PDB file of C-alpha atoms in Angstrom:
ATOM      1  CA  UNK A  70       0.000   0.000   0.000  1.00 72.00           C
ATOM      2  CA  UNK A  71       1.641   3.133  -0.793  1.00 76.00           C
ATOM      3  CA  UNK A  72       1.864   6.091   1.950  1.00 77.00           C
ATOM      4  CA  UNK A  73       0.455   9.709   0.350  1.00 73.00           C
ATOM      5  CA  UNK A  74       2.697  12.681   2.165  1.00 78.00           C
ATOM      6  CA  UNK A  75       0.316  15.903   2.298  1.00 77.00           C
ATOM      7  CA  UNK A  76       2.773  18.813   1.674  1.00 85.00           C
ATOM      8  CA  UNK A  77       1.955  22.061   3.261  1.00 90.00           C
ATOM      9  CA  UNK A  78       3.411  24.032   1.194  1.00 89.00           C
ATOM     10  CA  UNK A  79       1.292  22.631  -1.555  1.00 89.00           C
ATOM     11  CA  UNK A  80      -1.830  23.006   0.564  1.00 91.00           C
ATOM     12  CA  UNK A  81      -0.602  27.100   0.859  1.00 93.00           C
ATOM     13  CA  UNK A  82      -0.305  27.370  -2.898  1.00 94.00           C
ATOM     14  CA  UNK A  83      -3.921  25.522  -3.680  1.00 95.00           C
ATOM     15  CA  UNK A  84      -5.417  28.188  -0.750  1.00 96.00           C
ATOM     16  CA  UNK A  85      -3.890  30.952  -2.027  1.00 98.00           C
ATOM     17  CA  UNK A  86      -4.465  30.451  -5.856  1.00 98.00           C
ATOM     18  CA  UNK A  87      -8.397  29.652  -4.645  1.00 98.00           C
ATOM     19  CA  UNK A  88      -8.002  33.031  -2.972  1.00 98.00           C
ATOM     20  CA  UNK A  89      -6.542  34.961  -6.554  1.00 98.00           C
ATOM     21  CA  UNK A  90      -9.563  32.988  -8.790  1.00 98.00           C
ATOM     22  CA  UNK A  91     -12.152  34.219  -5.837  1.00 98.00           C
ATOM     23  CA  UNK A  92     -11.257  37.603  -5.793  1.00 98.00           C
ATOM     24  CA  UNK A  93     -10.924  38.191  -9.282  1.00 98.00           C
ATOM     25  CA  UNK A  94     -14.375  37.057  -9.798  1.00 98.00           C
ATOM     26  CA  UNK A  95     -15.429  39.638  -7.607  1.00 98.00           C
ATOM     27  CA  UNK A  96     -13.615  42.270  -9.158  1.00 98.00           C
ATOM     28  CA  UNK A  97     -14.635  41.159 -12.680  1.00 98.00           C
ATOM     29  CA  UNK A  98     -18.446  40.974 -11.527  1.00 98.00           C
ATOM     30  CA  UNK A  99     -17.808  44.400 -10.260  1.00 97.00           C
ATOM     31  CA  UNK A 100     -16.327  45.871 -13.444  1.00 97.00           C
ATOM     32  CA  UNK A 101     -19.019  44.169 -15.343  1.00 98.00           C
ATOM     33  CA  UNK A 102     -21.835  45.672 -13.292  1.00 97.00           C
ATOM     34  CA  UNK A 103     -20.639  49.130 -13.548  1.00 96.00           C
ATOM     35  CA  UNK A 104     -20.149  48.385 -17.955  1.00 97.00           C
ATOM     36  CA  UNK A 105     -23.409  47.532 -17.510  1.00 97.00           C
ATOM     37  CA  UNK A 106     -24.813  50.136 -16.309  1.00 97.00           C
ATOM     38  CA  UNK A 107     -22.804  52.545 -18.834  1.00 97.00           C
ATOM     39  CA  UNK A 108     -24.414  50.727 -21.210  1.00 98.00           C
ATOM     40  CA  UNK A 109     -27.760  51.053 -20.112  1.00 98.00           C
ATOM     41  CA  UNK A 110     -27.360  55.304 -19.593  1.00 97.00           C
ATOM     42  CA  UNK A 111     -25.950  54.704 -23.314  1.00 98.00           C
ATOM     43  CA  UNK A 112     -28.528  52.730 -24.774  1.00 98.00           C
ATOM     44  CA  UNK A 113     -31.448  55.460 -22.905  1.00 98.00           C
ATOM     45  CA  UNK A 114     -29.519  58.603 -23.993  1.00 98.00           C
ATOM     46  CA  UNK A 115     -29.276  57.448 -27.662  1.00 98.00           C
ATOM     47  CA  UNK A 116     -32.805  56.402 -27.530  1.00 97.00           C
ATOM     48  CA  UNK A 117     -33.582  60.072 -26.493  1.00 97.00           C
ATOM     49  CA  UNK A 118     -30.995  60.956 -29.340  1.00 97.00           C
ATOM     50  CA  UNK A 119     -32.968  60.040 -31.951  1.00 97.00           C
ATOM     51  CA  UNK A 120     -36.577  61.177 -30.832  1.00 97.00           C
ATOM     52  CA  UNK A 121     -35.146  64.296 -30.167  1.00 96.00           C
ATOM     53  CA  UNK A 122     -33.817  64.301 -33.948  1.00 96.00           C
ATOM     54  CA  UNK A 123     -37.217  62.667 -35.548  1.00 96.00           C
ATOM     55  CA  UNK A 124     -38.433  65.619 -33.747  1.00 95.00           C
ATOM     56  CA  UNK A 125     -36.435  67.757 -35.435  1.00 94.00           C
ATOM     57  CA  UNK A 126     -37.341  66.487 -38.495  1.00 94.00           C
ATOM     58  CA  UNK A 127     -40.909  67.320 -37.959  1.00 91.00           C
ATOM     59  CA  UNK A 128     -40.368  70.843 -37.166  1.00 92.00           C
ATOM     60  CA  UNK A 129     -38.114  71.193 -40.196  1.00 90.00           C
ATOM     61  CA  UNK A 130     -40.422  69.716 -42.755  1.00 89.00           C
ATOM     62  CA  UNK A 131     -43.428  71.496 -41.727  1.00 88.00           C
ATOM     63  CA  UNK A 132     -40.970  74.657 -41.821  1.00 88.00           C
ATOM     64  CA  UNK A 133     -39.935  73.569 -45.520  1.00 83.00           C
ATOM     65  CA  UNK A 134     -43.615  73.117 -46.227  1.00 79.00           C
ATOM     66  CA  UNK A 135     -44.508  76.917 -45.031  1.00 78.00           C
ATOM     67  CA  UNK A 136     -41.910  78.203 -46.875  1.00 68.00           C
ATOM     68  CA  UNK A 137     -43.258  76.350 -50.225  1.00 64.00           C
ATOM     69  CA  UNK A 138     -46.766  77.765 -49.413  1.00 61.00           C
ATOM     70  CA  UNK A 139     -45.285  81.400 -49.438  1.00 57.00           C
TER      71      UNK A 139
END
């Protein structure tokens, strides 16, 4: 039967390497919240982007179409 010899120093570096992958979850869940939430602003402002500019649009047709009628 053969005898298995737990090293400690190989327990440390398992520990701390589960430590590293653990906390750079967390950071990476972080960073991807906050990108997420830039995109979101992004995605709203360009949505209010273009209405304002269909808007615009409007105004500058019925302008166009005044001017015609004159």
């Amino acid at each position: 039967m053969k005898k298995y010899i737990l090293h400690m120093d190989a327990i440390i570096v398992v520990v701390i390497l589960f430590v590293l992958c653990i906390s750079a979850n967390i950071f990476q869940r972080k960073l991807h919240g906050d990108l997420h939430k830039e995109n979101i602003a992004l995605i709203s402002q360009l949505t209010n982007t273009k209405l304002e500019l269909i808007g615009n649009k409007a105004s500058l047709k019925q302008c166009n179409g005044m001017d015609e009628t004159n």
